């Protein structure tokens, strides 16, 4: 079983208390995939999110990264809409990075208006990841680790 506490710092950085109902929902989804895939090691998690014009953050999808698969829980706060795809870096056919208000992505605290979007196509699968503020550095790490050749 994967240790959910490994992701506490990340969740706190994007405004989710790991002990809240949202944190518990994330843990439930991770546990489901753990059971489904016989406790394969979860390498990373990422939550796609955007900050709306009114300043409220909207969480879109929970992404789980394993050695050979990527899993998505769409609309994870309100639904159980889960999928999974086998993944290989050599199968990435296309990726696109979009930056907004990011001067130096390695800066520890990007501006409050910072936004990063990554689209990627692997065989017939298309995925889109979105991040704002502090989550931008996490998304760039995901990009560098899983999608960049």
mmCIF file with all atom_site columns, C-alpha atoms in Angstrom:
data_model
loop_
_atom_site.group_PDB
_atom_site.id
_atom_site.type_symbol
_atom_site.label_atom_id
_atom_site.label_alt_id
_atom_site.label_comp_id
_atom_site.label_asym_id
_atom_site.label_entity_id
_atom_site.label_seq_id
_atom_site.pdbx_PDB_ins_code
_atom_site.Cartn_x
_atom_site.Cartn_y
_atom_site.Cartn_z
_atom_site.occupancy
_atom_site.B_iso_or_equiv
_atom_site.pdbx_formal_charge
_atom_site.auth_seq_id
_atom_site.auth_comp_id
_atom_site.auth_asym_id
_atom_site.auth_atom_id
_atom_site.pdbx_PDB_model_num
ATOM 1   C CA . UNK A 1 1   ? 0.000   0.000  0.000   1.00 0.00 ? 1   UNK A CA 1
ATOM 2   C CA . UNK A 1 2   ? 1.309   3.444  -0.922  1.00 0.00 ? 2   UNK A CA 1
ATOM 3   C CA . UNK A 1 3   ? 1.946   5.944  1.882   1.00 0.00 ? 3   UNK A CA 1
ATOM 4   C CA . UNK A 1 4   ? -0.497  8.826  1.456   1.00 0.00 ? 4   UNK A CA 1
ATOM 5   C CA . UNK A 1 5   ? 1.536   11.021 3.821   1.00 0.00 ? 5   UNK A CA 1
ATOM 6   C CA . UNK A 1 6   ? 4.212   11.269 1.096   1.00 0.00 ? 6   UNK A CA 1
ATOM 7   C CA . UNK A 1 7   ? 1.896   13.727 -0.677  1.00 0.00 ? 7   UNK A CA 1
ATOM 8   C CA . UNK A 1 8   ? 0.966   15.972 2.275   1.00 0.00 ? 8   UNK A CA 1
ATOM 9   C CA . UNK A 1 9   ? 3.348   18.806 1.363   1.00 0.00 ? 9   UNK A CA 1
ATOM 10  C CA . UNK A 1 10  ? 2.132   18.845 -2.229  1.00 0.00 ? 10  UNK A CA 1
ATOM 11  C CA . UNK A 1 11  ? -1.532  18.865 -1.223  1.00 0.00 ? 11  UNK A CA 1
ATOM 12  C CA . UNK A 1 12  ? -0.960  21.659 1.292   1.00 0.00 ? 12  UNK A CA 1
ATOM 13  C CA . UNK A 1 13  ? 0.853   23.717 -1.381  1.00 0.00 ? 13  UNK A CA 1
ATOM 14  C CA . UNK A 1 14  ? -2.206  23.592 -3.625  1.00 0.00 ? 14  UNK A CA 1
ATOM 15  C CA . UNK A 1 15  ? -4.703  24.367 -0.881  1.00 0.00 ? 15  UNK A CA 1
ATOM 16  C CA . UNK A 1 16  ? -5.850  20.890 0.133   1.00 0.00 ? 16  UNK A CA 1
ATOM 17  C CA . UNK A 1 17  ? -5.635  19.769 3.741   1.00 0.00 ? 17  UNK A CA 1
ATOM 18  C CA . UNK A 1 18  ? -4.768  16.036 3.548   1.00 0.00 ? 18  UNK A CA 1
ATOM 19  C CA . UNK A 1 19  ? -7.051  15.399 6.551   1.00 0.00 ? 19  UNK A CA 1
ATOM 20  C CA . UNK A 1 20  ? -10.042 17.200 5.003   1.00 0.00 ? 20  UNK A CA 1
ATOM 21  C CA . UNK A 1 21  ? -12.863 15.466 3.135   1.00 0.00 ? 21  UNK A CA 1
ATOM 22  C CA . UNK A 1 22  ? -11.060 16.367 -0.125  1.00 0.00 ? 22  UNK A CA 1
ATOM 23  C CA . UNK A 1 23  ? -7.867  14.760 1.177   1.00 0.00 ? 23  UNK A CA 1
ATOM 24  C CA . UNK A 1 24  ? -9.824  11.682 2.220   1.00 0.00 ? 24  UNK A CA 1
ATOM 25  C CA . UNK A 1 25  ? -11.425 11.501 -1.228  1.00 0.00 ? 25  UNK A CA 1
ATOM 26  C CA . UNK A 1 26  ? -7.967  11.569 -2.844  1.00 0.00 ? 26  UNK A CA 1
ATOM 27  C CA . UNK A 1 27  ? -6.776  8.825  -0.480  1.00 0.00 ? 27  UNK A CA 1
ATOM 28  C CA . UNK A 1 28  ? -9.835  6.699  -1.352  1.00 0.00 ? 28  UNK A CA 1
ATOM 29  C CA . UNK A 1 29  ? -9.051  6.970  -5.069  1.00 0.00 ? 29  UNK A CA 1
ATOM 30  C CA . UNK A 1 30  ? -5.371  6.131  -4.524  1.00 0.00 ? 30  UNK A CA 1
ATOM 31  C CA . UNK A 1 31  ? -6.396  3.124  -2.400  1.00 0.00 ? 31  UNK A CA 1
ATOM 32  C CA . UNK A 1 32  ? -8.775  1.970  -5.155  1.00 0.00 ? 32  UNK A CA 1
ATOM 33  C CA . UNK A 1 33  ? -5.977  2.007  -7.743  1.00 0.00 ? 33  UNK A CA 1
ATOM 34  C CA . UNK A 1 34  ? -3.633  0.335  -5.224  1.00 0.00 ? 34  UNK A CA 1
ATOM 35  C CA . UNK A 1 35  ? -6.064  -2.564 -4.896  1.00 0.00 ? 35  UNK A CA 1
ATOM 36  C CA . UNK A 1 36  ? -6.757  -2.692 -8.615  1.00 0.00 ? 36  UNK A CA 1
ATOM 37  C CA . UNK A 1 37  ? -3.072  -2.826 -9.537  1.00 0.00 ? 37  UNK A CA 1
ATOM 38  C CA . UNK A 1 38  ? -1.926  -5.050 -6.684  1.00 0.00 ? 38  UNK A CA 1
ATOM 39  C CA . UNK A 1 39  ? -0.159  -2.281 -4.758  1.00 0.00 ? 39  UNK A CA 1
ATOM 40  C CA . UNK A 1 40  ? 2.215   -1.180 -7.519  1.00 0.00 ? 40  UNK A CA 1
ATOM 41  C CA . UNK A 1 41  ? 4.409   1.666  -6.373  1.00 0.00 ? 41  UNK A CA 1
ATOM 42  C CA . UNK A 1 42  ? 2.817   5.057  -6.959  1.00 0.00 ? 42  UNK A CA 1
ATOM 43  C CA . UNK A 1 43  ? 5.580   7.414  -8.104  1.00 0.00 ? 43  UNK A CA 1
ATOM 44  C CA . UNK A 1 44  ? 3.779   10.754 -8.236  1.00 0.00 ? 44  UNK A CA 1
ATOM 45  C CA . UNK A 1 45  ? 0.414   12.428 -8.017  1.00 0.00 ? 45  UNK A CA 1
ATOM 46  C CA . UNK A 1 46  ? -0.705  15.631 -9.697  1.00 0.00 ? 46  UNK A CA 1
ATOM 47  C CA . UNK A 1 47  ? -3.951  17.563 -9.463  1.00 0.00 ? 47  UNK A CA 1
ATOM 48  C CA . UNK A 1 48  ? -5.009  19.587 -12.486 1.00 0.00 ? 48  UNK A CA 1
ATOM 49  C CA . UNK A 1 49  ? -6.533  22.836 -11.332 1.00 0.00 ? 49  UNK A CA 1
ATOM 50  C CA . UNK A 1 50  ? -7.182  26.415 -12.350 1.00 0.00 ? 50  UNK A CA 1
ATOM 51  C CA . UNK A 1 51  ? -7.882  29.618 -10.496 1.00 0.00 ? 51  UNK A CA 1
ATOM 52  C CA . UNK A 1 52  ? -11.070 31.219 -11.758 1.00 0.00 ? 52  UNK A CA 1
ATOM 53  C CA . UNK A 1 53  ? -11.489 34.956 -12.410 1.00 0.00 ? 53  UNK A CA 1
ATOM 54  C CA . UNK A 1 54  ? -13.183 35.302 -9.017  1.00 0.00 ? 54  UNK A CA 1
ATOM 55  C CA . UNK A 1 55  ? -10.026 33.935 -7.340  1.00 0.00 ? 55  UNK A CA 1
ATOM 56  C CA . UNK A 1 56  ? -11.479 30.538 -6.411  1.00 0.00 ? 56  UNK A CA 1
ATOM 57  C CA . UNK A 1 57  ? -9.490  27.432 -7.279  1.00 0.00 ? 57  UNK A CA 1
ATOM 58  C CA . UNK A 1 58  ? -11.243 24.674 -9.227  1.00 0.00 ? 58  UNK A CA 1
ATOM 59  C CA . UNK A 1 59  ? -9.786  21.165 -9.007  1.00 0.00 ? 59  UNK A CA 1
ATOM 60  C CA . UNK A 1 60  ? -10.290 19.277 -12.265 1.00 0.00 ? 60  UNK A CA 1
ATOM 61  C CA . UNK A 1 61  ? -8.570  15.878 -12.256 1.00 0.00 ? 61  UNK A CA 1
ATOM 62  C CA . UNK A 1 62  ? -6.404  13.750 -10.019 1.00 0.00 ? 62  UNK A CA 1
ATOM 63  C CA . UNK A 1 63  ? -3.536  12.093 -11.902 1.00 0.00 ? 63  UNK A CA 1
ATOM 64  C CA . UNK A 1 64  ? -1.543  9.128  -10.597 1.00 0.00 ? 64  UNK A CA 1
ATOM 65  C CA . UNK A 1 65  ? 1.806   8.165  -12.122 1.00 0.00 ? 65  UNK A CA 1
ATOM 66  C CA . UNK A 1 66  ? 3.127   4.619  -11.868 1.00 0.00 ? 66  UNK A CA 1
ATOM 67  C CA . UNK A 1 67  ? 6.146   3.083  -13.591 1.00 0.00 ? 67  UNK A CA 1
ATOM 68  C CA . UNK A 1 68  ? 4.176   1.919  -16.631 1.00 0.00 ? 68  UNK A CA 1
ATOM 69  C CA . UNK A 1 69  ? 0.762   3.561  -16.394 1.00 0.00 ? 69  UNK A CA 1
ATOM 70  C CA . UNK A 1 70  ? -0.931  6.882  -15.855 1.00 0.00 ? 70  UNK A CA 1
ATOM 71  C CA . UNK A 1 71  ? -4.338  7.007  -14.183 1.00 0.00 ? 71  UNK A CA 1
ATOM 72  C CA . UNK A 1 72  ? -6.855  9.835  -14.119 1.00 0.00 ? 72  UNK A CA 1
ATOM 73  C CA . UNK A 1 73  ? -9.799  10.491 -11.827 1.00 0.00 ? 73  UNK A CA 1
ATOM 74  C CA . UNK A 1 74  ? -11.858 13.117 -13.635 1.00 0.00 ? 74  UNK A CA 1
ATOM 75  C CA . UNK A 1 75  ? -14.012 15.473 -11.550 1.00 0.00 ? 75  UNK A CA 1
ATOM 76  C CA . UNK A 1 76  ? -12.666 13.576 -8.560  1.00 0.00 ? 76  UNK A CA 1
ATOM 77  C CA . UNK A 1 77  ? -14.447 15.741 -5.984  1.00 0.00 ? 77  UNK A CA 1
ATOM 78  C CA . UNK A 1 78  ? -17.916 14.760 -7.167  1.00 0.00 ? 78  UNK A CA 1
ATOM 79  C CA . UNK A 1 79  ? -17.592 11.629 -9.316  1.00 0.00 ? 79  UNK A CA 1
ATOM 80  C CA . UNK A 1 80  ? -15.809 8.331  -9.638  1.00 0.00 ? 80  UNK A CA 1
ATOM 81  C CA . UNK A 1 81  ? -14.852 8.615  -13.323 1.00 0.00 ? 81  UNK A CA 1
ATOM 82  C CA . UNK A 1 82  ? -11.601 6.670  -13.446 1.00 0.00 ? 82  UNK A CA 1
ATOM 83  C CA . UNK A 1 83  ? -9.361  5.562  -16.268 1.00 0.00 ? 83  UNK A CA 1
ATOM 84  C CA . UNK A 1 84  ? -5.886  4.223  -16.867 1.00 0.00 ? 84  UNK A CA 1
ATOM 85  C CA . UNK A 1 85  ? -3.506  3.926  -19.796 1.00 0.00 ? 85  UNK A CA 1
ATOM 86  C CA . UNK A 1 86  ? -0.292  1.982  -20.188 1.00 0.00 ? 86  UNK A CA 1
ATOM 87  C CA . UNK A 1 87  ? 2.473   4.478  -20.674 1.00 0.00 ? 87  UNK A CA 1
ATOM 88  C CA . UNK A 1 88  ? 5.873   4.533  -22.326 1.00 0.00 ? 88  UNK A CA 1
ATOM 89  C CA . UNK A 1 89  ? 7.959   7.658  -22.966 1.00 0.00 ? 89  UNK A CA 1
ATOM 90  C CA . UNK A 1 90  ? 8.835   6.366  -26.429 1.00 0.00 ? 90  UNK A CA 1
ATOM 91  C CA . UNK A 1 91  ? 5.122   6.461  -27.321 1.00 0.00 ? 91  UNK A CA 1
ATOM 92  C CA . UNK A 1 92  ? 4.724   10.193 -26.637 1.00 0.00 ? 92  UNK A CA 1
ATOM 93  C CA . UNK A 1 93  ? 3.912   11.647 -30.048 1.00 0.00 ? 93  UNK A CA 1
ATOM 94  C CA . UNK A 1 94  ? 3.177   15.257 -29.165 1.00 0.00 ? 94  UNK A CA 1
ATOM 95  C CA . UNK A 1 95  ? 3.375   17.695 -26.290 1.00 0.00 ? 95  UNK A CA 1
ATOM 96  C CA . UNK A 1 96  ? 2.603   21.386 -25.903 1.00 0.00 ? 96  UNK A CA 1
ATOM 97  C CA . UNK A 1 97  ? 3.582   23.749 -23.075 1.00 0.00 ? 97  UNK A CA 1
ATOM 98  C CA . UNK A 1 98  ? 1.771   27.039 -22.431 1.00 0.00 ? 98  UNK A CA 1
ATOM 99  C CA . UNK A 1 99  ? 3.090   29.485 -19.842 1.00 0.00 ? 99  UNK A CA 1
ATOM 100 C CA . UNK A 1 100 ? 1.422   32.621 -18.495 1.00 0.00 ? 100 UNK A CA 1
ATOM 101 C CA . UNK A 1 101 ? 2.985   35.064 -16.024 1.00 0.00 ? 101 UNK A CA 1
ATOM 102 C CA . UNK A 1 102 ? 5.943   32.784 -15.331 1.00 0.00 ? 102 UNK A CA 1
ATOM 103 C CA . UNK A 1 103 ? 9.316   34.474 -15.588 1.00 0.00 ? 103 UNK A CA 1
ATOM 104 C CA . UNK A 1 104 ? 11.418  31.694 -14.063 1.00 0.00 ? 104 UNK A CA 1
ATOM 105 C CA . UNK A 1 105 ? 9.682   28.336 -13.587 1.00 0.00 ? 105 UNK A CA 1
ATOM 106 C CA . UNK A 1 106 ? 12.344  27.341 -11.056 1.00 0.00 ? 106 UNK A CA 1
ATOM 107 C CA . UNK A 1 107 ? 11.406  30.295 -8.855  1.00 0.00 ? 107 UNK A CA 1
ATOM 108 C CA . UNK A 1 108 ? 10.167  28.895 -5.533  1.00 0.00 ? 108 UNK A CA 1
ATOM 109 C CA . UNK A 1 109 ? 7.014   31.039 -5.522  1.00 0.00 ? 109 UNK A CA 1
ATOM 110 C CA . UNK A 1 110 ? 5.622   31.876 -8.966  1.00 0.00 ? 110 UNK A CA 1
ATOM 111 C CA . UNK A 1 111 ? 3.307   34.886 -9.144  1.00 0.00 ? 111 UNK A CA 1
ATOM 112 C CA . UNK A 1 112 ? -0.285  34.503 -8.008  1.00 0.00 ? 112 UNK A CA 1
ATOM 113 C CA . UNK A 1 113 ? -1.302  34.768 -11.676 1.00 0.00 ? 113 UNK A CA 1
ATOM 114 C CA . UNK A 1 114 ? 1.121   32.076 -12.893 1.00 0.00 ? 114 UNK A CA 1
ATOM 115 C CA . UNK A 1 115 ? -0.458  29.436 -15.111 1.00 0.00 ? 115 UNK A CA 1
ATOM 116 C CA . UNK A 1 116 ? 0.981   26.411 -16.917 1.00 0.00 ? 116 UNK A CA 1
ATOM 117 C CA . UNK A 1 117 ? -0.830  24.062 -19.262 1.00 0.00 ? 117 UNK A CA 1
ATOM 118 C CA . UNK A 1 118 ? 0.602   20.897 -20.809 1.00 0.00 ? 118 UNK A CA 1
ATOM 119 C CA . UNK A 1 119 ? -1.126  18.809 -23.448 1.00 0.00 ? 119 UNK A CA 1
ATOM 120 C CA . UNK A 1 120 ? 0.330   15.518 -24.552 1.00 0.00 ? 120 UNK A CA 1
ATOM 121 C CA . UNK A 1 121 ? -0.608  12.765 -26.957 1.00 0.00 ? 121 UNK A CA 1
ATOM 122 C CA . UNK A 1 122 ? 0.516   9.196  -26.432 1.00 0.00 ? 122 UNK A CA 1
ATOM 123 C CA . UNK A 1 123 ? -0.631  6.839  -29.210 1.00 0.00 ? 123 UNK A CA 1
ATOM 124 C CA . UNK A 1 124 ? -4.392  7.497  -29.250 1.00 0.00 ? 124 UNK A CA 1
ATOM 125 C CA . UNK A 1 125 ? -4.597  9.025  -25.772 1.00 0.00 ? 125 UNK A CA 1
ATOM 126 C CA . UNK A 1 126 ? -4.731  12.765 -25.264 1.00 0.00 ? 126 UNK A CA 1
ATOM 127 C CA . UNK A 1 127 ? -4.212  14.274 -21.812 1.00 0.00 ? 127 UNK A CA 1
ATOM 128 C CA . UNK A 1 128 ? -4.297  17.840 -20.589 1.00 0.00 ? 128 UNK A CA 1
ATOM 129 C CA . UNK A 1 129 ? -2.778  19.081 -17.352 1.00 0.00 ? 129 UNK A CA 1
ATOM 130 C CA . UNK A 1 130 ? -3.343  22.559 -15.903 1.00 0.00 ? 130 UNK A CA 1
ATOM 131 C CA . UNK A 1 131 ? -1.706  24.300 -12.976 1.00 0.00 ? 131 UNK A CA 1
ATOM 132 C CA . UNK A 1 132 ? -1.701  27.670 -11.286 1.00 0.00 ? 132 UNK A CA 1
ATOM 133 C CA . UNK A 1 133 ? 0.540   29.431 -8.777  1.00 0.00 ? 133 UNK A CA 1
ATOM 134 C CA . UNK A 1 134 ? 2.661   26.946 -6.747  1.00 0.00 ? 134 UNK A CA 1
ATOM 135 C CA . UNK A 1 135 ? 1.298   23.958 -8.663  1.00 0.00 ? 135 UNK A CA 1
ATOM 136 C CA . UNK A 1 136 ? 3.201   25.133 -11.788 1.00 0.00 ? 136 UNK A CA 1
ATOM 137 C CA . UNK A 1 137 ? 6.522   23.853 -10.461 1.00 0.00 ? 137 UNK A CA 1
ATOM 138 C CA . UNK A 1 138 ? 4.951   20.463 -9.704  1.00 0.00 ? 138 UNK A CA 1
ATOM 139 C CA . UNK A 1 139 ? 3.527   20.234 -13.219 1.00 0.00 ? 139 UNK A CA 1
ATOM 140 C CA . UNK A 1 140 ? 6.847   21.135 -14.774 1.00 0.00 ? 140 UNK A CA 1
ATOM 141 C CA . UNK A 1 141 ? 8.472   18.357 -12.710 1.00 0.00 ? 141 UNK A CA 1
ATOM 142 C CA . UNK A 1 142 ? 5.840   15.908 -14.016 1.00 0.00 ? 142 UNK A CA 1
ATOM 143 C CA . UNK A 1 143 ? 6.546   17.078 -17.572 1.00 0.00 ? 143 UNK A CA 1
ATOM 144 C CA . UNK A 1 144 ? 10.310  16.673 -17.188 1.00 0.00 ? 144 UNK A CA 1
ATOM 145 C CA . UNK A 1 145 ? 9.983   13.250 -15.587 1.00 0.00 ? 145 UNK A CA 1
ATOM 146 C CA . UNK A 1 146 ? 7.260   11.625 -17.711 1.00 0.00 ? 146 UNK A CA 1
ATOM 147 C CA . UNK A 1 147 ? 6.846   13.417 -21.046 1.00 0.00 ? 147 UNK A CA 1
ATOM 148 C CA . UNK A 1 148 ? 10.020  15.149 -22.171 1.00 0.00 ? 148 UNK A CA 1
ATOM 149 C CA . UNK A 1 149 ? 12.280  13.107 -24.423 1.00 0.00 ? 149 UNK A CA 1
#
